[in-house]
PDB file of C-alpha atoms in Angstrom:
ATOM      1  CA  TYR A   1     -12.085  40.375  -1.336  1.00 45.00           C
ATOM      2  CA  ILE A   2     -15.788  39.892  -3.424  1.00 51.00           C
ATOM      3  CA  CYS A   3     -13.657  37.409  -5.595  1.00 49.00           C
ATOM      4  CA  ILE A   4     -12.353  35.454  -2.509  1.00 52.00           C
ATOM      5  CA  PHE A   5     -15.722  35.484  -0.892  1.00 49.00           C
ATOM      6  CA  PHE A   6     -17.277  33.784  -4.142  1.00 49.00           C
ATOM      7  CA  LYS A   7     -14.501  31.322  -4.626  1.00 51.00           C
ATOM      8  CA  CYS A   8     -14.932  30.178  -1.145  1.00 52.00           C
ATOM      9  CA  THR A   9     -18.354  30.211  -1.204  1.00 54.00           C
ATOM     10  CA  LEU A  10     -18.573  28.171  -4.525  1.00 52.00           C
ATOM     11  CA  ASN A  11     -15.807  25.718  -3.102  1.00 55.00           C
ATOM     12  CA  TYR A  12     -18.251  25.398  -0.201  1.00 53.00           C
ATOM     13  CA  LEU A  13     -21.381  24.650  -2.329  1.00 53.00           C
ATOM     14  CA  PHE A  14     -19.359  22.270  -4.811  1.00 54.00           C
ATOM     15  CA  PRO A  15     -16.338  20.669  -3.120  1.00 54.00           C
ATOM     16  CA  GLN A  16     -16.558  17.694  -5.608  1.00 53.00           C
ATOM     17  CA  VAL A  17     -15.587  19.723  -8.644  1.00 51.00           C
ATOM     18  CA  LYS A  18     -12.315  20.142  -9.450  1.00 57.00           C
ATOM     19  CA  MET A  19     -10.937  21.671 -12.592  1.00 55.00           C
ATOM     20  CA  ASN A  20      -7.712  19.997 -13.969  1.00 52.00           C
ATOM     21  CA  VAL A  21      -6.631  22.304 -16.657  1.00 52.00           C
ATOM     22  CA  GLY A  22      -3.438  20.739 -18.824  1.00 51.00           C
ATOM     23  CA  VAL A  23      -3.121  17.314 -17.512  1.00 50.00           C
ATOM     24  CA  ALA A  24      -4.699  14.158 -19.068  1.00 52.00           C
ATOM     25  CA  HIS A  25      -6.465  12.947 -16.204  1.00 51.00           C
ATOM     26  CA  SER A  26      -9.506  13.895 -14.031  1.00 58.00           C
ATOM     27  CA  GLU A  27      -7.521  13.211 -10.814  1.00 62.00           C
ATOM     28  CA  VAL A  28      -5.630  15.458  -8.800  1.00 66.00           C
ATOM     29  CA  ASN A  29      -3.449  12.461  -7.854  1.00 70.00           C
ATOM     30  CA  PRO A  30      -4.078   9.281  -9.803  1.00 70.00           C
ATOM     31  CA  ASN A  31      -1.856   7.425  -7.489  1.00 69.00           C
ATOM     32  CA  THR A  32      -4.899   7.571  -4.838  1.00 72.00           C
ATOM     33  CA  ARG A  33      -7.045   5.806  -6.650  1.00 72.00           C
ATOM     34  CA  VAL A  34      -5.242   3.210  -8.456  1.00 74.00           C
ATOM     35  CA  MET A  35      -5.739   0.434  -6.132  1.00 78.00           C
ATOM     36  CA  ASN A  36      -9.554   0.628  -6.155  1.00 77.00           C
ATOM     37  CA  SER A  37      -9.376   0.066 -10.330  1.00 79.00           C
ATOM     38  CA  ARG A  38     -11.180  -2.991 -11.500  1.00 82.00           C
ATOM     39  CA  GLY A  39      -9.270  -6.178 -11.062  1.00 86.00           C
ATOM     40  CA  ILE A  40      -6.608  -4.859  -9.249  1.00 88.00           C
ATOM     41  CA  TRP A  41      -7.098  -7.312  -5.937  1.00 90.00           C
ATOM     42  CA  LEU A  42      -7.632 -10.424  -8.447  1.00 92.00           C
ATOM     43  CA  THR A  43      -4.236  -9.362 -10.328  1.00 92.00           C
ATOM     44  CA  TYR A  44      -2.448  -8.987  -6.784  1.00 93.00           C
ATOM     45  CA  ALA A  45      -3.462 -12.451  -5.643  1.00 94.00           C
ATOM     46  CA  LEU A  46      -2.888 -14.167  -8.845  1.00 96.00           C
ATOM     47  CA  GLY A  47       0.991 -12.616  -8.627  1.00 95.00           C
ATOM     48  CA  VAL A  48       1.214 -13.713  -5.370  1.00 97.00           C
ATOM     49  CA  GLY A  49       0.030 -17.546  -6.252  1.00 96.00           C
ATOM     50  CA  MET A  50       1.877 -17.214  -9.438  1.00 97.00           C
ATOM     51  CA  LEU A  51       5.328 -16.270  -7.295  1.00 97.00           C
ATOM     52  CA  HIS A  52       4.534 -19.505  -5.199  1.00 97.00           C
ATOM     53  CA  ILE A  53       4.254 -21.649  -8.086  1.00 97.00           C
ATOM     54  CA  VAL A  54       7.593 -20.161  -9.570  1.00 97.00           C
ATOM     55  CA  LEU A  55       9.353 -21.142  -6.424  1.00 97.00           C
ATOM     56  CA  LEU A  56       7.603 -24.638  -6.073  1.00 96.00           C
ATOM     57  CA  SER A  57       9.147 -25.504  -9.365  1.00 96.00           C
ATOM     58  CA  ILE A  58      12.557 -24.939  -8.363  1.00 95.00           C
ATOM     59  CA  PRO A  59      13.781 -28.432  -7.559  1.00 93.00           C
ATOM     60  CA  PHE A  60      15.908 -28.066  -4.519  1.00 93.00           C
ATOM     61  CA  PHE A  61      13.312 -26.096  -2.562  1.00 95.00           C
ATOM     62  CA  SER A  62      11.421 -27.888   0.197  1.00 95.00           C
ATOM     63  CA  VAL A  63       7.698 -26.995   0.615  1.00 95.00           C
ATOM     64  CA  PRO A  64       8.301 -24.809   4.149  1.00 96.00           C
ATOM     65  CA  VAL A  65      11.302 -23.077   2.234  1.00 96.00           C
ATOM     66  CA  VAL A  66       8.981 -22.092  -0.668  1.00 97.00           C
ATOM     67  CA  TRP A  67       6.002 -20.806   1.634  1.00 97.00           C
ATOM     68  CA  THR A  68       8.944 -19.058   3.528  1.00 97.00           C
ATOM     69  CA  LEU A  69      10.375 -17.175   0.451  1.00 97.00           C
ATOM     70  CA  THR A  70       6.693 -16.460  -0.692  1.00 97.00           C
ATOM     71  CA  ASN A  71       5.893 -14.771   2.281  1.00 97.00           C
ATOM     72  CA  VAL A  72       9.306 -12.578   2.655  1.00 97.00           C
ATOM     73  CA  ILE A  73       9.517 -12.096  -0.998  1.00 97.00           C
ATOM     74  CA  HIS A  74       5.989 -10.934  -1.114  1.00 97.00           C
ATOM     75  CA  ASN A  75       6.478  -8.760   1.842  1.00 97.00           C
ATOM     76  CA  LEU A  76       9.548  -7.116   0.723  1.00 97.00           C
ATOM     77  CA  GLY A  77       8.107  -5.935  -2.172  1.00 95.00           C
ATOM     78  CA  MET A  78       5.316  -4.725  -0.331  1.00 93.00           C
ATOM     79  CA  TYR A  79       7.060  -2.694   1.809  1.00 92.00           C
ATOM     80  CA  VAL A  80       9.331  -1.343  -0.988  1.00 91.00           C
ATOM     81  CA  PHE A  81       6.182  -0.455  -3.140  1.00 89.00           C
ATOM     82  CA  LEU A  82       4.093   0.999  -0.165  1.00 87.00           C
ATOM     83  CA  HIS A  83       6.415   2.251   2.170  1.00 85.00           C
ATOM     84  CA  ALA A  84       9.448   3.215   0.732  1.00 84.00           C
ATOM     85  CA  VAL A  85       9.054   4.718  -2.524  1.00 83.00           C
ATOM     86  CA  LYS A  86       7.458   8.100  -2.282  1.00 81.00           C
ATOM     87  CA  GLY A  87       6.257  10.705  -4.918  1.00 77.00           C
ATOM     88  CA  THR A  88       4.035   9.738  -7.727  1.00 75.00           C
ATOM     89  CA  PRO A  89       4.687   8.825 -11.397  1.00 71.00           C
ATOM     90  CA  PHE A  90       2.009  10.885 -12.668  1.00 67.00           C
ATOM     91  CA  GLU A  91       2.438  14.608 -13.345  1.00 66.00           C
ATOM     92  CA  THR A  92       0.217  15.868 -10.976  1.00 65.00           C
ATOM     93  CA  PRO A  93      -1.304  19.529 -10.180  1.00 64.00           C
ATOM     94  CA  ASP A  94      -1.146  19.002  -6.416  1.00 64.00           C
ATOM     95  CA  GLN A  95       2.185  21.543  -6.419  1.00 63.00           C
ATOM     96  CA  GLY A  96       4.286  18.706  -4.973  1.00 66.00           C
ATOM     97  CA  LYS A  97       2.131  17.734  -1.901  1.00 71.00           C
ATOM     98  CA  ALA A  98       2.479  13.786  -3.108  1.00 72.00           C
ATOM     99  CA  ARG A  99       6.282  14.336  -3.387  1.00 73.00           C
ATOM    100  CA  LEU A 100       7.066  13.650   0.252  1.00 77.00           C
ATOM    101  CA  LEU A 101       4.351  10.738   0.810  1.00 81.00           C
ATOM    102  CA  THR A 102       4.656   7.364   0.393  1.00 84.00           C
ATOM    103  CA  HIS A 103       2.064   5.267  -1.833  1.00 83.00           C
ATOM    104  CA  TRP A 104       0.436   3.841   1.337  1.00 85.00           C
ATOM    105  CA  GLU A 105      -0.185   7.511   2.488  1.00 84.00           C
ATOM    106  CA  GLN A 106      -1.574   8.491  -0.683  1.00 83.00           C
ATOM    107  CA  LEU A 107      -3.741   5.460  -0.642  1.00 84.00           C
ATOM    108  CA  ASP A 108      -7.458   6.599  -0.827  1.00 80.00           C
ATOM    109  CA  TYR A 109      -6.157  10.268  -0.127  1.00 76.00           C
ATOM    110  CA  GLY A 110      -5.025   9.189   3.452  1.00 77.00           C
ATOM    111  CA  VAL A 111      -8.490   8.138   4.613  1.00 82.00           C
ATOM    112  CA  GLN A 112      -7.954   5.276   6.994  1.00 86.00           C
ATOM    113  CA  PHE A 113      -9.836   1.891   7.159  1.00 87.00           C
ATOM    114  CA  THR A 114     -10.759   1.918   3.424  1.00 87.00           C
ATOM    115  CA  SER A 115     -11.704  -1.249   1.636  1.00 88.00           C
ATOM    116  CA  SER A 116      -8.237  -1.036  -0.392  1.00 88.00           C
ATOM    117  CA  ARG A 117      -6.110  -0.450   3.054  1.00 89.00           C
ATOM    118  CA  LYS A 118      -8.170  -3.283   4.459  1.00 92.00           C
ATOM    119  CA  PHE A 119      -7.285  -5.641   1.577  1.00 92.00           C
ATOM    120  CA  PHE A 120      -3.613  -4.682   1.631  1.00 92.00           C
ATOM    121  CA  THR A 121      -3.303  -5.025   5.400  1.00 94.00           C
ATOM    122  CA  ILE A 122      -5.244  -8.575   5.586  1.00 96.00           C
ATOM    123  CA  SER A 123      -3.474 -10.227   2.717  1.00 95.00           C
ATOM    124  CA  PRO A 124      -0.081 -10.662   4.164  1.00 97.00           C
ATOM    125  CA  ILE A 125      -1.769 -11.744   7.338  1.00 97.00           C
ATOM    126  CA  ILE A 126      -3.544 -14.453   5.821  1.00 97.00           C
ATOM    127  CA  LEU A 127      -0.388 -15.361   3.674  1.00 97.00           C
ATOM    128  CA  TYR A 128       1.734 -15.267   7.218  1.00 97.00           C
ATOM    129  CA  PHE A 129      -1.104 -17.928   8.253  1.00 97.00           C
ATOM    130  CA  LEU A 130      -0.464 -20.279   5.459  1.00 96.00           C
ATOM    131  CA  ALA A 131       3.197 -19.678   5.632  1.00 97.00           C
ATOM    132  CA  SER A 132       3.041 -20.641   9.551  1.00 96.00           C
ATOM    133  CA  PHE A 133       0.804 -23.531   8.736  1.00 96.00           C
ATOM    134  CA  TYR A 134       2.809 -25.087   6.035  1.00 96.00           C
ATOM    135  CA  THR A 135       6.042 -24.976   7.669  1.00 96.00           C
ATOM    136  CA  LYS A 136       4.504 -26.621  10.752  1.00 95.00           C
ATOM    137  CA  TYR A 137       5.328 -23.767  13.043  1.00 94.00           C
ATOM    138  CA  ASP A 138       9.080 -24.438  12.652  1.00 96.00           C
ATOM    139  CA  PRO A 139      11.085 -22.032  15.040  1.00 96.00           C
ATOM    140  CA  ALA A 140      13.248 -20.662  12.373  1.00 96.00           C
ATOM    141  CA  HIS A 141      10.565 -20.203   9.751  1.00 96.00           C
ATOM    142  CA  PHE A 142       8.238 -18.779  12.420  1.00 96.00           C
ATOM    143  CA  ILE A 143      10.764 -16.148  13.537  1.00 97.00           C
ATOM    144  CA  ILE A 144      11.535 -15.209   9.760  1.00 97.00           C
ATOM    145  CA  ASN A 145       7.935 -14.974   8.700  1.00 97.00           C
ATOM    146  CA  THR A 146       6.812 -13.159  11.941  1.00 97.00           C
ATOM    147  CA  ALA A 147       9.730 -10.532  11.425  1.00 97.00           C
ATOM    148  CA  SER A 148       8.710 -10.260   7.794  1.00 96.00           C
ATOM    149  CA  LEU A 149       5.116  -9.671   8.655  1.00 97.00           C
ATOM    150  CA  LEU A 150       5.795  -7.386  11.282  1.00 96.00           C
ATOM    151  CA  SER A 151       8.159  -5.207   8.825  1.00 93.00           C
ATOM    152  CA  VAL A 152       4.778  -4.427   6.802  1.00 94.00           C
ATOM    153  CA  LEU A 153       2.016  -4.432   9.177  1.00 94.00           C
ATOM    154  CA  ILE A 154       3.683  -1.541  11.652  1.00 92.00           C
ATOM    155  CA  PRO A 155       4.190   0.914   8.914  1.00 89.00           C
ATOM    156  CA  LYS A 156       0.524   0.627   7.937  1.00 89.00           C
ATOM    157  CA  LEU A 157      -0.527   1.685  11.540  1.00 89.00           C
ATOM    158  CA  PRO A 158      -2.512   4.980  11.517  1.00 85.00           C
ATOM    159  CA  GLN A 159      -0.405   6.329  14.198  1.00 87.00           C
ATOM    160  CA  LEU A 160       2.492   6.055  11.767  1.00 80.00           C
ATOM    161  CA  HIS A 161       0.919   7.933   9.185  1.00 75.00           C
ATOM    162  CA  GLY A 162       3.596  10.394   7.777  1.00 74.00           C
ATOM    163  CA  VAL A 163       6.036   9.525  10.543  1.00 77.00           C
ATOM    164  CA  ARG A 164       9.710   9.008   9.653  1.00 73.00           C
ATOM    165  CA  ILE A 165      11.517   6.954  12.432  1.00 70.00           C
ATOM    166  CA  PHE A 166      14.843   8.619  13.087  1.00 64.00           C
ATOM    167  CA  GLY A 167      14.371  10.712   9.675  1.00 66.00           C
ATOM    168  CA  ILE A 168      14.575   7.802   7.505  1.00 67.00           C
ATOM    169  CA  ASN A 169      12.981   8.423   4.214  1.00 68.00           C
ATOM    170  CA  LYS A 170      12.382  12.022   5.216  1.00 68.00           C
ATOM    171  CA  TYR A 171      13.281  13.641   1.827  1.00 62.00           C
TER     172      TYR A 171
END
């Protein structure tokens, strides 16, 4: 009982001290902090810009089609990477706690409304506005872009943190 008392007291007094034995990194789960690393937002924006330029270089695509494709491909990639893939590519000492969480749920240790979560919520909205403007609000493009936007915004809601609708992606 004395050991438990001292362990609890030390954890209370020094909560930031973590001891990772046998791992190469200091984070319990590096997947939680990767989106806060230096230059990741610029790289992300440049990647979306490069996708758009590559699509513009295809000769038989019109500008509205390219904007819609950029939006849909971006949102599909974001959905797969942030909301469908679970676990972590790193060996973590968290005893499998991250195994059942998506990357979005692991981001910033699950804390809502951090700067990276805001950035990854606002970026598809900005891309949606650009796509809607350059397609001149054509009804077909507008419906496709809106459905694509909703498919990545709804899973980001704090009320859906850890929720698996109809048991999809439960395991």
